[in-house]
Coordinates of C-alpha atoms in Angstrom, one line a residue:
Y16 CA -0.1 -0.1 0.0
M17 CA 2.8 2.7 0.9
G18 CA 4.5 1.6 -2.5
Y19 CA 1.2 2.2 -4.2
R20 CA 0.6 5.9 -2.4
F21 CA 4.3 6.8 -3.3
F22 CA 3.6 5.9 -6.8
L23 CA 0.6 8.0 -7.2
Y24 CA 2.2 11.1 -5.3
F25 CA 4.8 10.6 -7.7
F26 CA 2.9 10.5 -10.7
L27 CA 0.5 13.3 -9.4
V28 CA 3.7 15.6 -9.1
L29 CA 5.0 14.9 -12.5
L30 CA 1.6 15.6 -13.9
L31 CA 1.5 18.8 -12.6
A32 CA 4.9 19.7 -13.3
S33 CA 4.5 19.1 -16.8
C34 CA 1.2 21.1 -17.0
K35 CA 1.5 24.6 -19.2
K36 CA 0.9 27.7 -17.3
G37 CA -2.0 29.5 -18.0
P38 CA -1.9 32.6 -20.0
Q39 CA -0.4 35.3 -18.4
I40 CA -2.5 38.7 -18.1
I41 CA -0.9 41.9 -19.6
H42 CA -2.0 44.8 -18.3
K43 CA -2.5 47.8 -20.5
V44 CA -1.1 51.1 -19.5
L45 CA -4.1 53.1 -18.3
D46 CA -2.5 56.2 -17.2
I47 CA 0.5 58.4 -18.5
K48 CA 2.6 61.0 -17.1
A49 CA 2.8 64.5 -18.2
G50 CA 5.7 64.8 -20.5
D51 CA 6.4 61.2 -21.0
S52 CA 7.0 60.3 -24.4
T53 CA 9.0 57.4 -24.5
S54 CA 7.6 54.7 -22.2
P55 CA 6.2 51.7 -24.0
G56 CA 2.7 52.1 -25.3
V57 CA 3.2 55.6 -25.2
H58 CA 2.4 57.5 -29.0
Y59 CA 4.2 60.4 -29.2
V60 CA 3.3 63.4 -31.9
K61 CA 5.7 66.8 -32.5
I62 CA 3.7 69.3 -33.8
N63 CA 5.2 73.1 -33.0
K64 CA 2.9 75.4 -33.8
S65 CA 3.1 79.2 -33.2
I66 CA 0.3 81.2 -32.3
Q67 CA 2.0 84.7 -31.8
N68 CA 0.7 87.5 -33.6
G69 CA -2.6 85.8 -33.9
H70 CA -1.0 83.5 -36.6
F71 CA -2.4 80.4 -35.9
A72 CA -5.4 78.4 -37.4
D73 CA -7.5 76.0 -35.3
F74 CA -5.6 72.8 -34.7
Y75 CA -7.4 69.5 -34.9
F76 CA -6.1 66.5 -32.8
Q77 CA -7.2 63.1 -34.2
F78 CA -7.2 60.1 -31.8
S79 CA -10.3 58.1 -32.6
G80 CA -9.9 58.2 -36.5
A81 CA -12.0 61.6 -36.3
N82 CA -11.3 65.1 -35.1
D83 CA -11.5 64.6 -31.0
L84 CA -10.4 68.1 -29.8
F85 CA -9.0 71.1 -31.3
I86 CA -7.5 74.4 -30.2
D87 CA -8.9 77.7 -31.3
N88 CA -7.2 80.7 -31.3
T89 CA -9.7 84.0 -31.5
F90 CA -8.3 87.5 -31.8
T91 CA -10.8 90.3 -31.8
W92 CA -11.1 94.3 -31.7
E93 CA -13.9 95.3 -29.9
N94 CA -13.5 98.9 -30.7
P95 CA -10.3 100.6 -32.4
V96 CA -8.6 100.3 -28.7
T97 CA -9.8 97.3 -27.2
S98 CA -8.9 93.8 -28.0
I99 CA -9.5 90.3 -26.9
W100 CA -7.3 87.3 -27.5
I101 CA -8.5 84.0 -26.3
F102 CA -6.7 80.7 -26.6
S103 CA -9.0 77.5 -25.9
I104 CA -9.2 73.8 -26.2
N105 CA -12.7 72.3 -27.2
P106 CA -14.1 69.0 -27.8
V107 CA -15.4 68.6 -31.4
N108 CA -18.5 67.0 -30.1
P109 CA -19.4 68.6 -26.8
L110 CA -20.9 66.8 -24.1
N111 CA -20.1 63.5 -25.7
S112 CA -16.9 61.7 -25.2
E113 CA -13.9 64.3 -25.1
F114 CA -12.4 65.5 -21.8
I115 CA -10.4 68.2 -20.4
C116 CA -8.7 68.0 -17.2
V117 CA -9.9 71.4 -15.2
D118 CA -9.4 73.0 -11.8
P119 CA -12.6 74.0 -9.8
K120 CA -12.9 77.0 -11.5
G121 CA -13.3 75.4 -15.2
F122 CA -10.0 76.4 -16.5
P123 CA -7.2 73.7 -17.8
V124 CA -5.0 73.0 -15.7
Q125 CA -1.3 73.3 -16.2
L126 CA 0.2 70.0 -15.3
P127 CA 3.9 70.2 -14.5
F128 CA 6.4 67.4 -16.0
G129 CA 5.7 64.2 -14.3
D130 CA 2.3 64.5 -13.0
L131 CA 0.0 61.5 -13.2
I132 CA -3.0 61.7 -15.9
S133 CA -5.2 59.5 -14.4
D134 CA -9.2 59.1 -13.9
T135 CA -9.0 60.7 -10.7
L136 CA -8.5 64.2 -11.8
R137 CA -11.3 66.7 -12.7
W138 CA -12.6 66.1 -16.0
T139 CA -14.6 68.1 -18.1
N140 CA -16.6 67.8 -21.7
K141 CA -17.9 71.3 -21.9
S142 CA -16.7 73.8 -24.8
N143 CA -14.5 76.9 -24.6
N144 CA -12.1 75.4 -22.3
V145 CA -10.0 78.9 -22.1
I146 CA -6.2 78.2 -21.7
W147 CA -5.7 81.9 -21.3
E148 CA -7.2 84.8 -22.4
E149 CA -5.9 88.9 -22.5
A150 CA -8.0 91.9 -22.6
H151 CA -6.5 95.1 -23.3
S152 CA -7.9 98.6 -23.6
G153 CA -6.1 101.7 -24.8
M154 CA -9.0 103.6 -23.0
P155 CA -8.8 106.4 -20.3
N156 CA -8.7 104.1 -17.1
G157 CA -8.2 100.9 -19.4
Y158 CA -7.5 97.8 -18.2
D159 CA -5.4 94.7 -19.0
D160 CA -6.9 91.5 -17.9
L161 CA -5.6 87.9 -18.0
Y162 CA -7.5 84.8 -17.6
G163 CA -6.6 81.3 -17.2
N164 CA -3.9 78.9 -15.9
W165 CA -1.2 79.5 -18.4
Q166 CA -0.9 83.4 -17.8
H167 CA 2.9 84.5 -18.0
S168 CA 3.9 81.2 -18.1
T169 CA 6.6 79.3 -20.1
E170 CA 4.7 75.6 -20.6
G171 CA 2.9 73.1 -19.2
F172 CA 0.8 70.1 -19.8
L173 CA -2.8 69.7 -20.5
G174 CA -4.3 66.4 -19.8
F175 CA -7.0 65.0 -22.1
K176 CA -9.3 61.9 -22.2
V177 CA -11.0 60.6 -25.4
V178 CA -13.6 57.8 -25.3
G179 CA -13.8 56.3 -28.9
K180 CA -16.3 53.5 -29.9
T181 CA -13.5 50.8 -29.2
M182 CA -10.4 52.5 -27.5
T183 CA -10.0 55.3 -24.9
Y184 CA -7.1 57.7 -25.3
K185 CA -5.5 59.4 -22.7
G186 CA -2.7 61.8 -22.9
W187 CA -1.3 65.3 -22.4
I188 CA -0.7 68.5 -24.8
R189 CA 2.4 70.6 -24.1
I190 CA 1.4 74.3 -24.4
G191 CA 3.4 77.5 -23.9
L192 CA 2.1 80.9 -23.8
Y193 CA 2.4 81.3 -27.6
Y194 CA 2.8 77.8 -29.0
V195 CA 1.5 74.3 -29.0
K196 CA 4.7 71.8 -28.9
D197 CA 3.6 68.1 -29.0
Y198 CA 1.3 65.6 -27.3
A199 CA 1.3 62.0 -26.6
Y200 CA -1.3 59.5 -25.4
V201 CA -1.9 56.0 -24.7
E202 CA -4.8 54.0 -25.9
Y203 CA -6.6 50.9 -24.0

């Protein structure tokens, strides 16, 4: 009886040792850090668009195979001495599946290099997300007003998320006061 148990135990150990391991689960990257352009799974695009002196046409970002987000640059004269310059980012289909990371006041957040862009941030899918706005008046007792999180700054990263039909795209766009430099994203 002892030999039979030993043989059965030995056979069971050999059987288990020869079993193939089950498939390994590979987790896709769900988040990205601001400024990350080289990690596995990151798609990076350099664009270098200047917006100085109002010479900037709308720029569209495509992630899901269609236009998802666009940066709008609007310069207007209200009268001969008053001007307004608005630089904003907008979902192409507001109230759908394109989101921008914003602060509690609703302005796009200027993320520093290395900040994690994740679902725990505050997101909005409304239109007219002012990156920065300048209003100048040359009238007596005129004014100079600045709005947004990119006032007098060199550059920062704007977080975005696009939920497509089959994929989600999450990433950053590097923006300076007068330019859009590059962007990167992960898809899952």
